[in-house]
Amino acid sequence: MKRSNRLVVLTDFFLENPRKHIQLPYFVELCGTTKSSISEDLDIIDTVLEEQGLGYLQRSTGAGGGVKYIPEFDVNRSELFVEELRQKLMDSNRILPGGYLYMSDLLGDPKIVREIGRVFASAFSKLDIDVVMTVATKGIPLAYAVASFLNVPVVIARRDPKVTEGSSVSINYVSGSSRKIQTMVLTKRSLKDGANVCIVDDFMKAGGTINGMISLLAEFNAHVKAIGVLAEADDEDEERVVTNYTSLVKISRVDMLRKTIEIQPGNIASL
Amino acid sequence: MKRSNRLVVLTDFFLENPRKHIQLPYFVELCGTTKSSISEDLDIIDTVLEEQGLGYLQRSTGAGGGVKYIPEFDVNRSELFVEELRQKLMDSNRILPGGYLYMSDLLGDPKIVREIGRVFASAFSKLDIDVVMTVATKGIPLAYAVASFLNVPVVIARRDPKVTEGSSVSINYVSGSSRKIQTMVLTKRSLKDGANVCIVDDFMKAGGTINGMISLLAEFNAHVKAIGVLAEADDEDEERVVTNYTSLVKISRVDMLRKTIEIQPGNIASL
């Protein structure tokens, strides 16, 4: 295979397989070429990925050595994307009765969801995460997007047990906003004991739901390594029960009367 | 930018932006080169994508002409993937009480989910789909995977209306397996009138849930262009209410006593 063809094949491979460790002989075989040619190809790809702010190739030598693509947005790209999101969310047509914001169009756009996933995965890149967890329903696409860049599986807690899932662990928690006792369930075999977990959700007010996930994870002796929420909202009446989290945007004020929305960058900007 | 660098940048762009129409001057600017160099780059990328069975670049000339990456698995790759799935599903440890199969590990693997999406998107490539629809919860990751390759948004019907979504349309339907009357809800502003829709779900027995989605879509004057289900199950007691669908695998027999599972390729194999 010629260099130009190899570059297309290898670039495709890395983008489809983030964080997958590959030994060089695999590529030598795949491309029908020599180890030194592959090495030069990797230099080129690494340089371009870094220049474009898309991450880098992590290379290791010695027995079992190889290469792994680490997809990491540089800080500028993450900030630019958060700013785009902020602008989109400030559209006054989003205001719903009760001061809620309509976000389903953004959460329904696979491209935007993928970018949100990439920004979180970049922020959590060094945390040695084994699995991404969310609770049904709206956080699901975000959880998959984060997980795809971290190359780890997703587990989904439910608010109702399902007969088709096998034995499960359930907890009760207090929803921050409605003050109601709710139930959250996770299938036993979906999570190994002692895993390093990243929690992802679309929205956090007082943090009751996220706190519920933390309690549920405690039943599995899991370590919560990171919590990512797309949007956090200020709630003056309520003390926040979750403090150690990363948010992309912060809904600081929804004025139903004047039809204005104030959105600020989330705390990811200060990381 | 040198050719080798351009090939990495362009390959990355196409993979991240399937089915997005781009005019050549955009790439000329992006790469700081000439139109004829970009044209040669596109020839190389197109050849490699086709050789690898990953799709092709669709090029158009004249005013407004440009290029678009159509991600289409060739039939061999789709068949190989279905066979892999089939093998994974035949593991007898998957049998749950009631003759259900545990599939959450496969549905929790972003890489497998993405491949399922790519296979469906390849099969539905020519259908001019505007939006992918599913109903919460398990079909959600599959719907996003299909939508990402088709470059269209996802809409999610719910079984319970949510106050934070705005006005909605709801229908009642009969679940095939439990014979219960159930409700399905879709937010009004999430779907434009007269859209071409692809329905995606993880599992279909008699087809009651999918039939519910079809009824709900009728309220939006939508055209159901395709129905994709990961796994269909034979149900001898029940007549199937949905006939025109595409399945990847077919669960033909779960023997609780002997702990054996029979899985066949779905009807996608005969397309």
Coordinates of C-alpha atoms in Angstrom, one line a residue:
Chain A
M1 CA 0.0 0.0 0.0
K2 CA 1.3 3.5 -0.9
R3 CA 1.9 6.1 1.8
S4 CA -1.1 8.2 0.7
N5 CA -3.4 5.2 1.0
R6 CA -1.9 4.1 4.3
L7 CA -2.6 7.5 5.8
V8 CA -6.3 7.3 5.0
V9 CA -6.5 3.7 6.3
L10 CA -4.6 4.5 9.5
T11 CA -6.5 7.8 10.2
D12 CA -9.8 5.9 9.8
F13 CA -8.6 3.2 12.1
F14 CA -7.5 5.6 14.9
L15 CA -10.7 7.7 14.7
E16 CA -12.9 4.6 14.9
N17 CA -10.8 3.1 17.7
P18 CA -9.9 5.7 20.2
R19 CA -7.8 4.6 23.2
K20 CA -7.3 1.1 21.7
H21 CA -3.8 -0.1 22.2
I22 CA -2.4 -1.5 18.9
Q23 CA 1.0 -3.1 18.3
L24 CA 2.8 -2.0 15.3
P25 CA 3.0 -5.5 13.6
Y26 CA -0.8 -5.2 13.2
F27 CA -0.5 -2.2 11.0
V28 CA 2.5 -3.7 9.2
E29 CA 0.3 -6.6 8.2
L30 CA -2.8 -4.4 7.5
C31 CA -0.9 -2.1 5.1
G32 CA 1.6 -4.6 3.7
T33 CA 4.6 -2.5 4.5
T34 CA 7.6 -2.1 6.9
K35 CA 7.7 -1.1 10.5
S36 CA 9.8 2.0 9.7
S37 CA 7.2 3.2 7.1
I38 CA 4.4 2.8 9.6
S39 CA 6.5 4.7 12.1
E40 CA 6.8 7.6 9.7
D41 CA 3.1 7.5 9.0
L42 CA 2.3 7.7 12.7
D43 CA 4.6 10.7 13.0
I44 CA 2.6 12.5 10.3
I45 CA -0.8 11.6 11.8
D46 CA 0.3 12.6 15.3
T47 CA 1.5 16.0 14.0
V48 CA -1.7 16.7 12.2
L49 CA -3.9 15.6 15.1
E50 CA -2.1 17.8 17.5
E51 CA -2.1 20.7 15.0
Q52 CA -5.9 20.3 14.6
G53 CA -6.4 20.1 18.4
L54 CA -7.9 16.7 18.0
G55 CA -5.6 14.8 20.4
Y56 CA -2.4 12.8 19.9
L57 CA -1.0 9.3 19.4
Q58 CA 0.5 7.8 22.6
R59 CA 3.4 5.6 21.7
S60 CA 5.2 3.1 23.9
T61 CA 8.3 1.0 23.1
G62 CA 9.6 -2.3 24.2
A63 CA 7.8 -5.7 24.4
G64 CA 4.1 -5.2 24.0
G65 CA 4.7 -1.6 22.9
G66 CA 2.5 0.1 20.3
V67 CA 0.3 3.0 19.7
K68 CA -3.0 4.4 21.0
Y69 CA -5.0 7.4 19.8
I70 CA -6.0 9.7 22.7
P71 CA -8.8 12.0 21.5
E72 CA -8.4 15.2 23.4
F73 CA -9.8 18.5 22.4
D74 CA -7.4 21.3 23.2
V75 CA -8.8 23.9 25.6
N76 CA -9.5 26.4 22.8
R77 CA -11.7 24.0 20.9
S78 CA -13.6 23.0 24.0
E79 CA -14.2 26.7 24.9
L80 CA -15.3 27.5 21.4
F81 CA -17.8 24.7 21.5
V82 CA -19.2 25.8 24.9
E83 CA -19.6 29.3 23.6
E84 CA -21.6 27.9 20.6
L85 CA -23.8 26.0 23.0
R86 CA -24.4 29.0 25.1
Q87 CA -25.5 31.1 22.2
K88 CA -27.9 28.4 21.0
L89 CA -29.4 28.0 24.5
M90 CA -30.1 31.8 24.9
D91 CA -32.9 31.7 22.2
S92 CA -36.0 32.9 24.0
N93 CA -38.2 30.4 22.1
R94 CA -36.7 27.8 24.4
I95 CA -38.6 29.0 27.4
L96 CA -41.2 26.4 28.5
P97 CA -44.0 26.8 31.2
G98 CA -42.4 26.6 34.7
G99 CA -39.2 28.2 33.6
Y100 CA -37.8 25.1 32.0
L101 CA -35.7 25.3 28.8
Y102 CA -36.4 23.2 25.7
M103 CA -33.2 21.4 24.9
S104 CA -34.4 18.3 23.0
D105 CA -33.4 19.7 19.7
L106 CA -29.8 20.0 20.8
L107 CA -29.8 16.6 22.5
G108 CA -31.4 15.2 19.4
D109 CA -28.5 16.3 17.1
P110 CA -26.0 13.5 16.9
K111 CA -23.2 15.9 15.9
I112 CA -23.8 18.2 18.9
V113 CA -24.1 15.2 21.2
R114 CA -20.8 13.8 19.9
E115 CA -19.0 17.1 20.5
I116 CA -20.4 17.3 24.1
G117 CA -19.0 13.8 24.6
R118 CA -15.7 14.8 23.2
V119 CA -15.4 17.8 25.5
F120 CA -16.2 15.7 28.6
A121 CA -13.9 12.9 27.5
S122 CA -11.1 15.4 27.0
A123 CA -11.6 16.8 30.5
F124 CA -11.7 13.3 32.0
S125 CA -9.0 11.9 29.9
K126 CA -6.5 11.2 32.7
L127 CA -8.9 9.7 35.2
D128 CA -8.6 6.0 34.3
I129 CA -12.4 5.5 33.9
D130 CA -13.8 2.0 33.5
V131 CA -17.4 2.8 32.7
V132 CA -19.8 5.6 32.1
M133 CA -23.1 5.6 34.0
T134 CA -26.3 7.6 33.5
V135 CA -30.0 7.3 34.4
A136 CA -32.7 7.0 31.8
T137 CA -33.7 8.9 29.7
K138 CA -32.1 12.2 28.5
G139 CA -28.6 11.5 29.6
I140 CA -28.3 8.3 27.6
P141 CA -27.0 9.8 24.3
L142 CA -24.5 12.0 26.2
A143 CA -23.3 9.0 28.1
Y144 CA -22.6 7.0 24.9
A145 CA -20.8 9.9 23.3
V146 CA -18.5 10.3 26.3
A147 CA -18.0 6.5 26.5
S148 CA -17.2 6.2 22.8
F149 CA -14.2 8.6 23.2
L150 CA -13.1 6.9 26.4
N151 CA -13.5 3.5 24.8
V152 CA -15.5 2.1 27.8
P153 CA -19.0 0.7 28.2
V154 CA -22.1 2.4 29.4
V155 CA -24.5 1.3 32.1
I156 CA -27.9 2.8 32.5
A157 CA -29.8 3.0 35.7
R158 CA -33.6 2.9 35.4
R159 CA -36.4 4.4 37.5
D160 CA -38.5 1.2 37.1
P161 CA -37.2 -2.3 37.2
K162 CA -37.6 -4.3 34.0
V163 CA -38.4 -8.0 34.0
T164 CA -36.1 -8.6 31.0
E165 CA -32.9 -7.6 32.8
G166 CA -32.4 -10.1 35.6
S167 CA -31.6 -9.4 39.2
S168 CA -31.0 -5.9 40.2
V169 CA -30.0 -3.5 43.0
S170 CA -32.4 -0.7 43.9
I171 CA -32.1 2.4 46.1
N172 CA -34.5 5.1 47.2
Y173 CA -33.5 8.8 46.9
V174 CA -35.0 12.2 47.3
S175 CA -35.4 14.2 44.2
G176 CA -34.1 17.7 44.9
S177 CA -36.7 19.7 43.0
S178 CA -39.9 17.7 43.8
R179 CA -38.9 16.4 47.2
K180 CA -40.4 13.1 46.3
I181 CA -39.0 9.8 47.3
Q182 CA -38.0 8.0 44.1
T183 CA -36.5 4.6 43.2
M184 CA -33.4 3.9 41.0
V185 CA -32.4 0.5 39.8
L186 CA -29.3 -1.0 38.3
T187 CA -29.0 -4.5 36.9
K188 CA -26.6 -6.6 39.0
R189 CA -24.5 -8.0 36.2
S190 CA -24.2 -4.7 34.4
L191 CA -21.4 -3.4 36.7
K192 CA -18.4 -5.1 38.2
D193 CA -17.5 -4.5 41.8
G194 CA -15.1 -1.7 42.5
A195 CA -15.2 0.0 39.0
N196 CA -14.1 3.5 38.3
V197 CA -17.2 5.3 37.1
C198 CA -17.9 8.6 35.3
I199 CA -21.5 9.8 35.9
V200 CA -23.1 11.7 33.0
D201 CA -26.4 13.6 32.8
D202 CA -28.1 16.3 30.8
F203 CA -29.3 18.6 33.6
M204 CA -28.6 19.2 37.3
K205 CA -30.6 21.4 39.7
A206 CA -30.2 20.6 43.4
G207 CA -28.4 17.3 42.4
G208 CA -30.8 14.8 43.8
T209 CA -30.8 12.5 40.8
I210 CA -27.0 12.5 40.6
N211 CA -26.8 11.9 44.4
G212 CA -29.1 8.9 43.8
M213 CA -26.7 7.6 41.2
I214 CA -23.8 8.0 43.7
S215 CA -25.8 6.0 46.4
L216 CA -26.5 3.3 43.9
L217 CA -22.9 3.1 42.9
A218 CA -21.9 2.7 46.5
E219 CA -23.8 -0.5 46.5
F220 CA -21.4 -1.7 43.8
N221 CA -18.3 -0.4 45.7
A222 CA -17.7 1.8 42.7
H223 CA -15.4 4.8 42.7
V224 CA -17.0 7.9 41.3
K225 CA -14.1 9.5 39.4
A226 CA -16.0 12.2 37.5
I227 CA -19.5 13.7 37.2
G228 CA -20.3 15.5 34.0
V229 CA -23.5 17.5 33.4
L230 CA -24.4 19.4 30.3
A231 CA -26.4 22.1 32.0
E232 CA -26.6 23.1 35.7
A233 CA -29.2 25.5 37.0
D234 CA -29.0 27.8 39.9
D235 CA -31.7 27.0 42.5
E236 CA -31.8 29.7 45.2
D237 CA -34.2 27.8 47.4
E238 CA -32.2 24.7 47.5
E239 CA -28.8 23.7 48.7
R240 CA -26.8 21.7 46.2
V241 CA -26.2 18.1 47.4
V242 CA -23.5 17.5 44.8
T243 CA -20.4 19.7 44.7
N244 CA -17.7 18.0 42.7
Y245 CA -18.9 18.0 39.1
T246 CA -18.1 19.4 35.7
S247 CA -20.7 21.4 33.8
L248 CA -20.5 22.8 30.3
V249 CA -23.1 25.6 30.8
K250 CA -24.9 27.2 33.7
I251 CA -28.5 28.4 33.4
S252 CA -28.3 31.4 35.7
R253 CA -31.7 33.0 35.0
V254 CA -34.9 32.3 33.0
D255 CA -37.1 35.4 33.1
M256 CA -40.6 34.2 32.0
L257 CA -42.0 37.8 31.9
R258 CA -39.3 39.4 29.8
K259 CA -38.6 36.2 27.9
T260 CA -34.9 36.3 28.5
I261 CA -32.5 33.6 29.4
E262 CA -29.1 34.1 30.9
I263 CA -26.6 31.3 30.2
Q264 CA -23.0 31.3 31.5
P265 CA -20.2 28.9 30.7
G266 CA -20.2 26.1 33.2
N267 CA -17.3 25.3 35.6
I268 CA -15.4 23.5 32.8
A269 CA -14.1 26.9 31.8
S270 CA -12.2 27.2 35.0
L271 CA -10.7 23.7 35.0
Chain B
M1 CA -0.2 21.9 3.8
K2 CA 1.5 18.9 2.3
R3 CA -0.5 16.1 0.7
S4 CA 0.2 13.7 3.5
N5 CA -1.1 16.1 6.1
R6 CA -4.1 17.0 3.9
L7 CA -5.0 13.4 3.6
V8 CA -5.2 13.1 7.4
V9 CA -7.2 16.3 7.7
L10 CA -9.6 15.4 5.0
T11 CA -10.1 11.8 6.1
D12 CA -10.9 13.1 9.6
F13 CA -13.3 15.7 8.2
F14 CA -15.3 13.1 6.1
L15 CA -15.5 10.6 8.9
E16 CA -16.7 13.2 11.4
N17 CA -19.2 14.7 8.9
P18 CA -20.9 11.9 6.9
R19 CA -23.4 13.0 4.3
K20 CA -22.5 16.6 4.7
H21 CA -22.3 18.4 1.4
I22 CA -19.1 20.5 1.1
Q23 CA -18.0 22.7 -1.7
L24 CA -14.4 22.4 -2.8
P25 CA -13.4 26.0 -2.0
Y26 CA -13.9 25.1 1.7
F27 CA -11.2 22.5 1.5
V28 CA -8.9 24.7 -0.7
E29 CA -9.1 27.3 2.1
L30 CA -8.8 24.8 5.0
C31 CA -5.7 23.2 3.5
G32 CA -4.1 26.2 1.8
T33 CA -3.8 24.5 -1.5
T34 CA -5.2 24.4 -5.1
K35 CA -8.5 23.0 -6.3
S36 CA -6.7 20.4 -8.4
S37 CA -4.6 19.2 -5.5
I38 CA -7.8 18.7 -3.4
S39 CA -9.3 16.9 -6.3
E40 CA -6.4 14.4 -6.4
D41 CA -6.7 14.0 -2.6
L42 CA -10.4 13.2 -3.0
D43 CA -9.5 10.6 -5.6
I44 CA -7.2 8.9 -3.2
I45 CA -9.6 9.0 -0.3
D46 CA -12.5 7.7 -2.4
T47 CA -10.4 4.8 -3.7
V48 CA -9.3 3.7 -0.2
L49 CA -12.8 4.1 1.3
E50 CA -14.2 1.9 -1.4
E51 CA -11.4 -0.7 -1.1
Q52 CA -12.0 -0.9 2.6
G53 CA -15.7 -1.3 2.2
L54 CA -16.4 1.9 4.2
G55 CA -18.4 3.8 1.6
Y56 CA -17.5 6.4 -1.0
L57 CA -17.3 10.1 -1.9
Q58 CA -20.2 11.3 -3.9
R59 CA -19.1 14.2 -6.1
S60 CA -21.1 16.7 -8.0
T61 CA -20.0 19.3 -10.5
G62 CA -21.3 22.7 -11.6
A63 CA -22.5 25.6 -9.5
G64 CA -23.0 24.5 -5.9
G65 CA -21.1 21.3 -6.7
G66 CA -18.9 19.6 -4.2
V67 CA -18.4 16.4 -2.3
K68 CA -20.2 14.3 0.3
Y69 CA -19.0 11.2 2.1
I70 CA -21.6 8.4 2.0
P71 CA -20.8 5.8 4.7
E72 CA -22.0 2.5 3.3
F73 CA -20.7 -0.8 4.6
D74 CA -20.4 -3.2 1.7
V75 CA -22.6 -6.3 2.0
N76 CA -19.7 -8.5 3.2
R77 CA -18.8 -6.3 6.1
S78 CA -22.4 -6.1 7.2
E79 CA -22.8 -9.9 7.0
L80 CA -19.6 -10.5 8.9
F81 CA -20.8 -8.2 11.6
V82 CA -24.2 -9.9 11.8
E83 CA -22.4 -13.2 12.2
E84 CA -20.3 -11.9 15.1
L85 CA -23.5 -10.6 16.8
R86 CA -25.2 -14.0 16.3
Q87 CA -22.2 -15.8 17.9
K88 CA -22.2 -13.4 20.9
L89 CA -26.0 -13.8 21.4
M90 CA -25.9 -17.6 21.5
D91 CA -24.0 -17.7 24.8
S92 CA -26.3 -19.6 27.2
N93 CA -25.4 -17.3 30.1
R94 CA -27.7 -14.8 28.5
I95 CA -30.9 -16.7 29.3
L96 CA -33.0 -14.8 31.8
P97 CA -36.2 -16.0 33.6
G98 CA -39.1 -16.0 31.3
G99 CA -37.0 -16.9 28.3
Y100 CA -35.7 -13.4 27.8
L101 CA -32.1 -12.8 26.6
Y102 CA -29.7 -10.5 28.4
M103 CA -28.4 -8.0 25.8
S104 CA -27.5 -5.0 27.8
D105 CA -23.8 -5.7 27.6
L106 CA -23.9 -5.5 23.8
L107 CA -26.2 -2.5 23.9
G108 CA -23.8 -0.9 26.4
D109 CA -20.8 -1.2 24.2
P110 CA -20.4 2.0 22.1
K111 CA -18.3 0.3 19.5
I112 CA -20.9 -2.5 18.9
V113 CA -23.7 0.1 18.9
R114 CA -21.9 2.2 16.4
E115 CA -21.5 -0.8 14.1
I116 CA -25.2 -1.7 14.4
G117 CA -25.9 1.9 13.4
R118 CA -23.6 1.7 10.4
V119 CA -25.2 -1.5 9.2
F120 CA -28.7 0.0 9.3
A121 CA -27.6 3.3 7.8
S122 CA -26.0 1.4 5.0
A123 CA -29.2 -0.6 4.3
F124 CA -31.3 2.6 4.5
S125 CA -28.8 4.8 2.6
K126 CA -31.0 5.5 -0.4
L127 CA -34.2 6.3 1.4
D128 CA -34.0 10.0 1.9
I129 CA -34.6 9.9 5.6
D130 CA -35.1 13.1 7.5
V131 CA -35.2 11.9 11.1
V132 CA -34.7 8.7 13.2
M133 CA -37.3 7.9 15.8
T134 CA -37.3 5.5 18.7
V135 CA -39.1 5.1 22.0
A136 CA -37.4 5.2 25.4
T137 CA -35.3 3.4 26.6
K138 CA -33.2 0.7 25.0
G139 CA -33.5 1.8 21.4
I140 CA -32.0 5.2 22.1
P141 CA -28.3 4.4 21.6
L142 CA -29.1 2.5 18.4
A143 CA -31.2 5.4 17.1
Y144 CA -28.3 7.8 17.6
A145 CA -25.9 5.5 15.9
V146 CA -28.1 5.2 12.8
A147 CA -28.7 8.9 12.8
S148 CA -25.1 9.8 13.1
F149 CA -24.3 8.0 9.8
L150 CA -27.4 9.4 8.1
N151 CA -26.6 12.9 9.4
V152 CA -30.1 13.5 10.6
P153 CA -31.6 14.2 14.1
V154 CA -33.2 11.8 16.5
V155 CA -36.6 12.1 18.2
I156 CA -37.5 10.1 21.2
A157 CA -41.1 9.1 22.1
R158 CA -41.7 8.5 25.8
R159 CA -44.1 6.3 27.7
D160 CA -44.8 9.1 30.2
P161 CA -45.2 12.8 29.3
K162 CA -42.6 15.1 30.9
V163 CA -43.5 18.5 32.2
T164 CA -40.2 19.9 30.9
E165 CA -40.9 19.2 27.2
G166 CA -43.8 21.5 26.3
S167 CA -47.0 20.4 24.5
S168 CA -47.1 16.9 23.2
V169 CA -49.2 14.4 21.2
S170 CA -50.1 11.2 22.8
I171 CA -51.7 7.9 21.6
N172 CA -52.8 4.7 23.1
Y173 CA -51.6 1.3 21.8
V174 CA -51.8 -2.3 22.7
S175 CA -48.6 -3.9 23.7
G176 CA -48.4 -7.2 21.8
S177 CA -46.8 -9.3 24.5
S178 CA -48.7 -8.1 27.6
R179 CA -51.9 -7.1 25.9
K180 CA -52.0 -4.0 28.0
I181 CA -53.1 -0.6 26.8
Q182 CA -50.2 1.7 26.9
T183 CA -49.5 5.3 26.2
M184 CA -46.8 6.8 24.0
V185 CA -46.0 10.5 23.8
L186 CA -44.1 12.7 21.4
T187 CA -43.3 16.4 22.0
K188 CA -45.0 18.5 19.3
R189 CA -42.1 20.7 18.4
S190 CA -39.7 17.7 18.1
L191 CA -41.0 16.6 14.7
K192 CA -42.0 18.6 11.6
D193 CA -45.1 17.8 9.7
G194 CA -44.7 15.3 6.8
A195 CA -41.2 14.1 7.7
N196 CA -39.6 10.9 6.3
V197 CA -38.9 8.8 9.3
C198 CA -36.8 5.8 10.1
I199 CA -38.0 3.9 13.2
V200 CA -35.3 2.1 15.2
D201 CA -35.7 -0.3 18.2
D202 CA -33.7 -3.0 20.0
F203 CA -36.3 -5.7 20.1
M204 CA -39.5 -6.7 18.4
K205 CA -41.8 -9.6 19.3
A206 CA -45.4 -9.1 18.0
G207 CA -44.6 -5.6 17.0
G208 CA -47.0 -3.7 19.3
T209 CA -44.5 -1.0 20.3
I210 CA -43.4 -0.4 16.8
N211 CA -47.0 -0.2 15.7
G212 CA -47.5 2.4 18.5
M213 CA -44.8 4.5 17.0
I214 CA -46.3 4.2 13.5
S215 CA -49.7 5.4 14.9
L216 CA -48.0 8.3 16.7
L217 CA -46.1 9.2 13.5
A218 CA -49.5 9.3 11.6
E219 CA -50.5 12.2 13.9
F220 CA -47.6 14.1 12.5
N221 CA -48.4 13.1 8.9
A222 CA -45.0 11.5 8.8
H223 CA -43.9 8.9 6.2
V224 CA -42.4 5.7 7.7
K225 CA -39.6 5.0 5.2
A226 CA -37.8 2.2 7.2
I227 CA -38.0 0.2 10.4
G228 CA -34.9 -1.3 11.8
V229 CA -34.8 -3.7 14.8
L230 CA -31.7 -5.3 16.2
A231 CA -33.4 -8.5 17.3
E232 CA -36.7 -10.0 16.3
A233 CA -38.2 -12.9 18.2
D234 CA -40.6 -15.5 16.9
D235 CA -43.9 -15.6 18.8
E236 CA -46.0 -18.5 17.8
D237 CA -49.0 -17.4 19.8
E238 CA -49.2 -14.0 18.3
E239 CA -49.6 -12.7 14.9
R240 CA -47.1 -10.0 13.9
V241 CA -48.7 -6.6 13.4
V242 CA -45.6 -5.1 11.7
T243 CA -44.4 -6.8 8.5
N244 CA -42.2 -4.4 6.6
Y245 CA -39.1 -4.2 8.8
T246 CA -35.3 -4.9 8.7
S247 CA -33.8 -7.1 11.5
L248 CA -30.2 -8.0 12.1
V249 CA -30.8 -11.2 14.0
K250 CA -33.7 -13.4 14.8
I251 CA -34.1 -15.2 18.1
S252 CA -35.8 -18.4 16.9
R253 CA -35.7 -20.5 20.1
V254 CA -34.7 -20.1 23.7
D255 CA -34.8 -23.4 25.5
M256 CA -34.8 -22.8 29.2
L257 CA -34.5 -26.5 30.1
R258 CA -31.5 -27.4 27.9
K259 CA -30.0 -23.8 28.2
T260 CA -29.7 -23.4 24.5
I261 CA -30.4 -20.4 22.3
E262 CA -30.9 -20.5 18.6
I263 CA -30.2 -17.3 16.7
Q264 CA -30.5 -16.8 13.0
P265 CA -29.5 -13.9 10.8
G266 CA -32.3 -11.4 10.5
N267 CA -34.0 -10.5 7.2
I268 CA -31.2 -8.0 6.4
A269 CA -29.3 -11.0 5.1
S270 CA -31.9 -11.4 2.3
L271 CA -32.1 -7.7 1.3

